[in-house]
Tab-separated table of C-alpha atoms in Angstrom:
chain	number	residue	atom	x	y	z
A	1	MET	CA	85.956	98.109	104.380
A	2	ASP	CA	83.031	100.236	105.668
A	3	LYS	CA	83.092	104.029	105.882
A	4	TRP	CA	84.058	103.994	109.581
A	5	GLU	CA	87.128	101.889	108.864
A	6	GLN	CA	88.001	104.062	105.879
A	7	GLU	CA	88.053	107.172	108.039
A	8	LEU	CA	89.995	105.464	110.827
A	9	SER	CA	92.683	104.380	108.366
A	10	ARG	CA	92.894	107.687	106.444
A	11	GLU	CA	95.909	109.865	107.274
A	12	TYR	CA	95.491	113.065	109.279
A	13	VAL	CA	98.169	115.331	107.832
A	14	LEU	CA	100.226	117.332	110.295
A	15	THR	CA	102.247	120.382	109.295
A	16	ALA	CA	105.905	120.819	110.206
A	17	ASN	CA	104.860	123.796	112.340
A	18	GLN	CA	102.384	121.689	114.314
A	19	ILE	CA	105.025	119.066	115.016
A	20	SER	CA	107.610	121.625	116.108
A	21	LYS	CA	105.007	123.356	118.288
A	22	TYR	CA	104.220	120.060	120.003
A	23	GLU	CA	107.931	119.385	120.532
A	24	GLU	CA	108.270	122.795	122.186
A	25	ASP	CA	105.088	122.813	124.299
A	26	GLY	CA	104.444	119.130	125.016
A	27	HIS	CA	100.805	119.460	123.944
A	28	ILE	CA	98.709	120.307	120.884
A	29	PHE	CA	95.065	120.787	119.924
A	30	LEU	CA	93.845	119.278	116.632
A	31	THR	CA	90.420	119.812	115.082
A	32	ASN	CA	88.228	117.235	113.368
A	33	VAL	CA	90.446	114.251	114.069
A	34	LEU	CA	87.290	112.162	113.715
A	35	GLY	CA	84.119	113.236	111.883
A	36	ASN	CA	80.679	113.730	113.405
A	37	GLU	CA	79.090	110.534	112.114
A	38	SER	CA	81.989	108.362	113.185
A	39	ILE	CA	82.341	109.863	116.662
A	40	ALA	CA	78.596	109.473	117.278
A	41	GLN	CA	78.854	105.819	116.314
A	42	PHE	CA	81.664	105.119	118.783
A	43	GLU	CA	80.190	107.278	121.546
A	44	LYS	CA	77.260	104.880	121.860
A	45	HIS	CA	79.460	101.822	122.306
A	46	ILE	CA	81.908	103.496	124.699
A	47	THR	CA	79.155	104.986	126.857
A	48	GLU	CA	77.386	101.638	127.092
A	49	TRP	CA	80.501	99.952	128.452
A	50	VAL	CA	81.471	102.808	130.780
A	51	MET	CA	78.038	102.742	132.407
A	52	LYS	CA	78.140	98.960	132.642
A	53	LEU	CA	81.552	98.932	134.345
A	54	ASN	CA	81.231	102.072	136.495
A	55	ASN	CA	81.822	101.024	140.097
A	56	HIS	CA	81.126	104.315	141.872
A	57	ASP	CA	78.489	103.649	144.532
A	58	LYS	CA	78.383	107.093	146.175
A	59	PRO	CA	77.118	110.466	144.950
A	60	VAL	CA	79.821	112.763	143.588
A	61	SER	CA	79.629	114.990	146.678
A	62	GLN	CA	80.560	112.082	148.972
A	63	ARG	CA	83.699	110.945	147.134
A	64	ASP	CA	87.329	111.957	147.594
A	65	THR	CA	89.077	114.304	145.154
A	66	TYR	CA	90.112	111.504	142.791
A	67	GLY	CA	86.646	109.953	142.817
A	68	LYS	CA	85.012	113.307	142.096
A	69	ALA	CA	87.260	113.873	139.092
A	70	PHE	CA	85.846	111.214	136.757
A	71	ILE	CA	84.545	107.765	136.052
A	72	GLN	CA	87.680	105.972	134.828
A	73	ILE	CA	87.528	102.715	132.871
A	74	GLY	CA	90.612	101.240	131.169
A	75	ASN	CA	91.302	98.861	128.282
A	76	LEU	CA	87.804	99.028	126.848
A	77	TRP	CA	89.249	97.774	123.566
A	78	THR	CA	89.387	94.306	125.099
A	79	ARG	CA	85.628	94.399	125.792
A	80	SER	CA	84.227	95.318	122.402
A	81	GLU	CA	85.235	94.846	118.772
A	82	ASP	CA	83.662	98.216	117.956
A	83	ILE	CA	85.742	100.007	120.588
A	84	GLN	CA	88.788	98.060	119.437
A	85	ARG	CA	88.403	99.594	115.966
A	86	PHE	CA	88.515	103.046	117.573
A	87	VAL	CA	91.492	102.400	119.860
A	88	MET	CA	93.537	100.628	117.191
A	89	ALA	CA	92.881	103.269	114.526
A	90	LYS	CA	95.900	103.857	112.300
A	91	ARG	CA	94.749	107.481	111.848
A	92	PHE	CA	95.288	108.256	115.541
A	93	ALA	CA	98.407	106.133	115.891
A	94	LYS	CA	100.208	107.833	113.010
A	95	ILE	CA	99.507	111.251	114.551
A	96	ALA	CA	101.095	109.967	117.760
A	97	ALA	CA	104.131	108.575	115.897
A	98	ASN	CA	104.632	111.782	113.914
A	99	LEU	CA	104.377	114.008	116.979
A	100	MET	CA	106.863	111.851	118.898
A	101	GLY	CA	109.142	111.476	115.872
A	102	VAL	CA	109.244	107.672	116.020
A	103	ASP	CA	108.763	104.939	113.420
A	104	GLY	CA	106.150	102.922	115.276
A	105	VAL	CA	103.829	103.021	118.278
A	106	ARG	CA	102.154	100.484	120.510
A	107	ILE	CA	99.121	100.844	122.712
A	108	TYR	CA	99.954	101.271	126.377
A	109	HIS	CA	96.279	101.276	127.260
A	110	ASP	CA	93.063	103.218	126.690
A	111	GLN	CA	90.962	104.998	129.292
A	112	ALA	CA	87.467	106.410	129.204
A	113	LEU	CA	87.318	109.485	131.450
A	114	PHE	CA	83.726	110.606	132.038
A	115	LYS	CA	83.357	113.686	134.261
A	116	GLU	CA	79.882	113.656	135.756
A	117	PRO	CA	77.621	116.708	136.212
A	118	GLY	CA	78.984	118.462	139.270
A	119	GLY	CA	82.233	116.502	138.978
A	120	GLY	CA	85.323	118.010	140.551
A	121	HIS	CA	88.551	119.252	139.036
A	122	THR	CA	91.364	116.889	138.067
A	123	PRO	CA	94.415	117.945	140.096
A	124	TRP	CA	97.733	118.898	138.539
A	125	HIS	CA	99.773	115.772	137.796
A	126	GLN	CA	102.208	114.049	135.440
A	127	ASP	CA	100.876	110.871	133.837
A	128	GLN	CA	104.234	109.195	133.560
A	129	ILE	CA	104.863	108.870	137.295
A	130	TYR	CA	102.593	105.817	137.025
A	131	TRP	CA	104.364	104.219	134.057
A	132	PRO	CA	107.346	101.824	134.474
A	133	LEU	CA	108.944	102.705	131.135
A	134	ASP	CA	112.543	103.459	130.149
A	135	THR	CA	111.567	106.273	127.785
A	136	SER	CA	110.055	109.721	127.558
A	137	ASN	CA	108.502	108.782	124.211
A	138	THR	CA	104.909	108.480	125.352
A	139	ILE	CA	101.846	110.437	124.315
A	140	THR	CA	98.132	110.535	125.137
A	141	MET	CA	95.285	111.338	122.773
A	142	TRP	CA	92.354	112.955	124.635
A	143	MET	CA	89.188	113.029	122.493
A	144	PRO	CA	85.730	114.213	123.560
A	145	LEU	CA	82.871	112.009	122.396
A	146	VAL	CA	80.389	114.873	122.852
A	147	PRO	CA	80.787	118.656	122.501
A	148	ILE	CA	82.556	120.244	125.462
A	149	PRO	CA	81.493	123.809	126.326
A	150	GLN	CA	83.847	126.637	127.250
A	151	GLU	CA	83.135	126.374	130.984
A	152	VAL	CA	84.330	122.747	131.025
A	153	GLY	CA	87.010	123.108	128.381
A	154	THR	CA	90.032	120.976	127.623
A	155	MET	CA	92.672	120.065	130.109
A	156	THR	CA	94.986	122.865	131.216
A	157	PHE	CA	98.601	122.257	130.219
A	158	ALA	CA	101.781	123.702	131.719
A	159	SER	CA	103.749	124.348	128.542
A	160	GLY	CA	107.257	122.961	128.243
A	161	THR	CA	107.138	120.869	131.412
A	162	HIS	CA	107.582	117.654	129.417
A	163	LYS	CA	111.266	118.595	129.122
A	164	LEU	CA	111.742	118.462	132.892
A	165	GLY	CA	111.075	114.764	133.489
A	166	TYR	CA	110.054	113.983	137.064
A	167	VAL	CA	108.946	117.102	138.895
A	168	SER	CA	107.037	115.345	141.677
A	169	ARG	CA	106.338	111.680	142.368
A	170	GLN	CA	102.996	112.511	143.961
A	171	GLU	CA	100.007	110.691	142.548
A	172	ILE	CA	96.857	112.623	141.585
A	173	SER	CA	95.647	114.233	144.801
A	174	ASP	CA	95.023	117.490	146.628
A	175	GLU	CA	98.719	117.466	147.536
A	176	SER	CA	99.865	117.079	143.918
A	177	HIS	CA	97.590	119.977	142.991
A	178	ARG	CA	99.163	122.229	145.634
A	179	THR	CA	102.765	121.175	145.031
A	180	LEU	CA	102.702	121.299	141.247
A	181	GLY	CA	100.534	124.423	141.242
A	182	GLN	CA	103.137	126.196	143.375
A	183	PHE	CA	105.898	124.928	141.074
A	184	ILE	CA	104.102	126.275	137.987
A	185	GLU	CA	103.364	129.635	139.594
A	186	GLY	CA	106.851	129.946	141.066
A	187	ARG	CA	108.474	129.496	137.664
A	188	SER	CA	105.844	131.530	135.792
A	189	ILE	CA	105.252	128.594	133.467
A	190	PRO	CA	102.669	129.413	130.761
A	191	GLN	CA	99.337	127.620	131.141
A	192	VAL	CA	97.124	126.764	128.163
A	193	ASN	CA	93.494	125.661	128.093
A	194	TYR	CA	92.079	125.328	124.584
A	195	GLY	CA	88.490	125.998	125.683
A	196	ALA	CA	85.456	124.534	123.952
A	197	MET	CA	85.928	121.406	121.848
A	198	ALA	CA	83.757	119.674	119.291
A	199	ALA	CA	83.206	115.938	119.476
A	200	GLY	CA	86.038	114.367	117.464
A	201	ASP	CA	88.542	117.147	118.138
A	202	ALA	CA	91.532	115.985	120.181
A	203	THR	CA	94.460	117.092	122.243
A	204	PHE	CA	97.724	115.160	122.383
A	205	HIS	CA	100.141	115.584	125.284
A	206	ALA	CA	103.448	114.062	126.358
A	207	GLY	CA	103.668	111.759	129.346
A	208	TRP	CA	105.677	114.253	131.423
A	209	THR	CA	103.570	117.323	130.597
A	210	ILE	CA	102.031	118.660	133.799
A	211	HIS	CA	98.288	119.113	133.352
A	212	SER	CA	94.991	119.423	135.169
A	213	ALA	CA	91.326	119.752	134.201
A	214	PRO	CA	88.470	121.967	135.383
A	215	GLY	CA	85.403	120.591	137.101
A	216	ASN	CA	82.076	120.125	135.345
A	217	PRO	CA	79.534	122.768	136.429
A	218	THR	CA	77.051	121.729	133.714
A	219	ALA	CA	74.155	119.262	133.801
A	220	PHE	CA	75.774	117.084	131.141
A	221	MET	CA	78.351	114.304	131.284
A	222	ARG	CA	81.785	115.218	129.874
A	223	LYS	CA	82.557	112.094	127.875
A	224	VAL	CA	86.185	111.665	126.853
A	225	MET	CA	88.078	108.696	125.424
A	226	THR	CA	91.838	108.552	125.690
A	227	VAL	CA	94.455	106.343	124.064
A	228	ILE	CA	97.994	106.198	125.445
A	229	TYR	CA	100.787	105.303	123.035
A	230	VAL	CA	104.390	104.283	123.645
A	231	ALA	CA	107.153	104.156	121.057
A	232	ASP	CA	107.798	100.693	119.634
A	233	GLY	CA	110.968	99.106	121.028
A	234	VAL	CA	110.676	100.609	124.513
A	235	ARG	CA	111.532	98.400	127.478
A	236	ILE	CA	109.940	98.101	130.889
A	237	ALA	CA	111.882	99.877	133.623
A	238	GLU	CA	112.373	98.720	137.203
A	239	PRO	CA	109.260	100.020	138.996
A	240	ALA	CA	110.069	102.973	141.247
A	241	SER	CA	106.814	102.927	143.240
A	242	LYS	CA	103.882	100.735	144.221
A	243	ALA	CA	101.820	102.485	141.544
A	244	GLN	CA	104.363	101.483	138.886
A	245	VAL	CA	104.370	97.891	140.146
A	246	ASN	CA	100.594	97.841	139.795
A	247	ASP	CA	100.781	99.337	136.311
A	248	MET	CA	103.355	96.768	135.234
A	249	LYS	CA	101.136	93.908	136.382
A	250	GLN	CA	97.972	95.380	134.862
A	251	TRP	CA	99.192	96.663	131.501
A	252	PHE	CA	102.160	94.330	130.850
A	253	PRO	CA	100.913	90.927	132.041
A	254	GLY	CA	103.616	88.280	132.257
A	255	LEU	CA	106.442	90.773	131.648
A	256	GLY	CA	109.021	92.375	133.918
A	257	PRO	CA	111.862	94.907	134.018
A	258	GLY	CA	114.060	94.748	130.931
A	259	ASP	CA	111.412	93.117	128.756
A	260	LEU	CA	110.075	94.861	125.675
A	261	ALA	CA	106.840	96.706	126.470
A	262	ALA	CA	104.987	94.429	124.094
A	263	SER	CA	102.580	92.051	125.811
A	264	GLU	CA	99.386	90.868	124.135
A	265	LEU	CA	97.794	94.025	125.569
A	266	ASN	CA	100.274	96.286	123.745
A	267	PRO	CA	99.804	95.644	120.029
A	268	LEU	CA	101.732	97.560	117.390
A	269	VAL	CA	99.159	99.917	115.880
A	270	TYR	CA	101.375	101.844	113.497
A	271	GLY	CA	104.744	101.191	111.893
A	272	ARG	CA	106.331	103.000	108.971
A	273	GLU	CA	106.629	100.823	105.877
């Protein structure tokens, strides 16, 4: 076992206060989830594949709101053994299991989210409107591969909104930004942005937590890798939208409503002994 694998398998200890805070807010910021040497190693591999698979063919200024938000590439773990080591890391998966209070977690999928220089904001949205799952036990790790300055910052989270379930079925768009923004303001829901982040820090947020992200006014690419986890034993729900039908086909190949969310693309990455 090399030093990268040792770090990826070593436990990141959470306090009871951190877990209870996550349960209350639906999001948390953790420092030094992965060390500098390790994150630099994986950044090279992830960036190589993101640039290779990027299909944007227009300048940022000529794209729609979603296209301006980021370069988005999913399931990179299937492309590279090095990236697979990152995505399947027991260290990350156990954090996810402990925050959700479950005995085991599977990968739903990973996503690289690279916000280009001059890239636009990511509108307010709920991740889980896309996911045909019969549970609220989902969580996303959001980890920068490079330092993120204050003016770019983390995502902005609307605290406690994970307890509300569906608020709006709107997909990420200008309309979702207006509708959910008005909802947040109308209910005076607290908003949290954790500001600058070091490479290897991470946020974790629940699938129903409403969140957005600022644009990138800097000259540098905001490189982020995400891993989405779902509790082991969850079943696929009847899709409630075209987006959920597409997700079911893409992330759960060969499976349908009522089946365990456990295709070959959804390996068990942590289970309590």
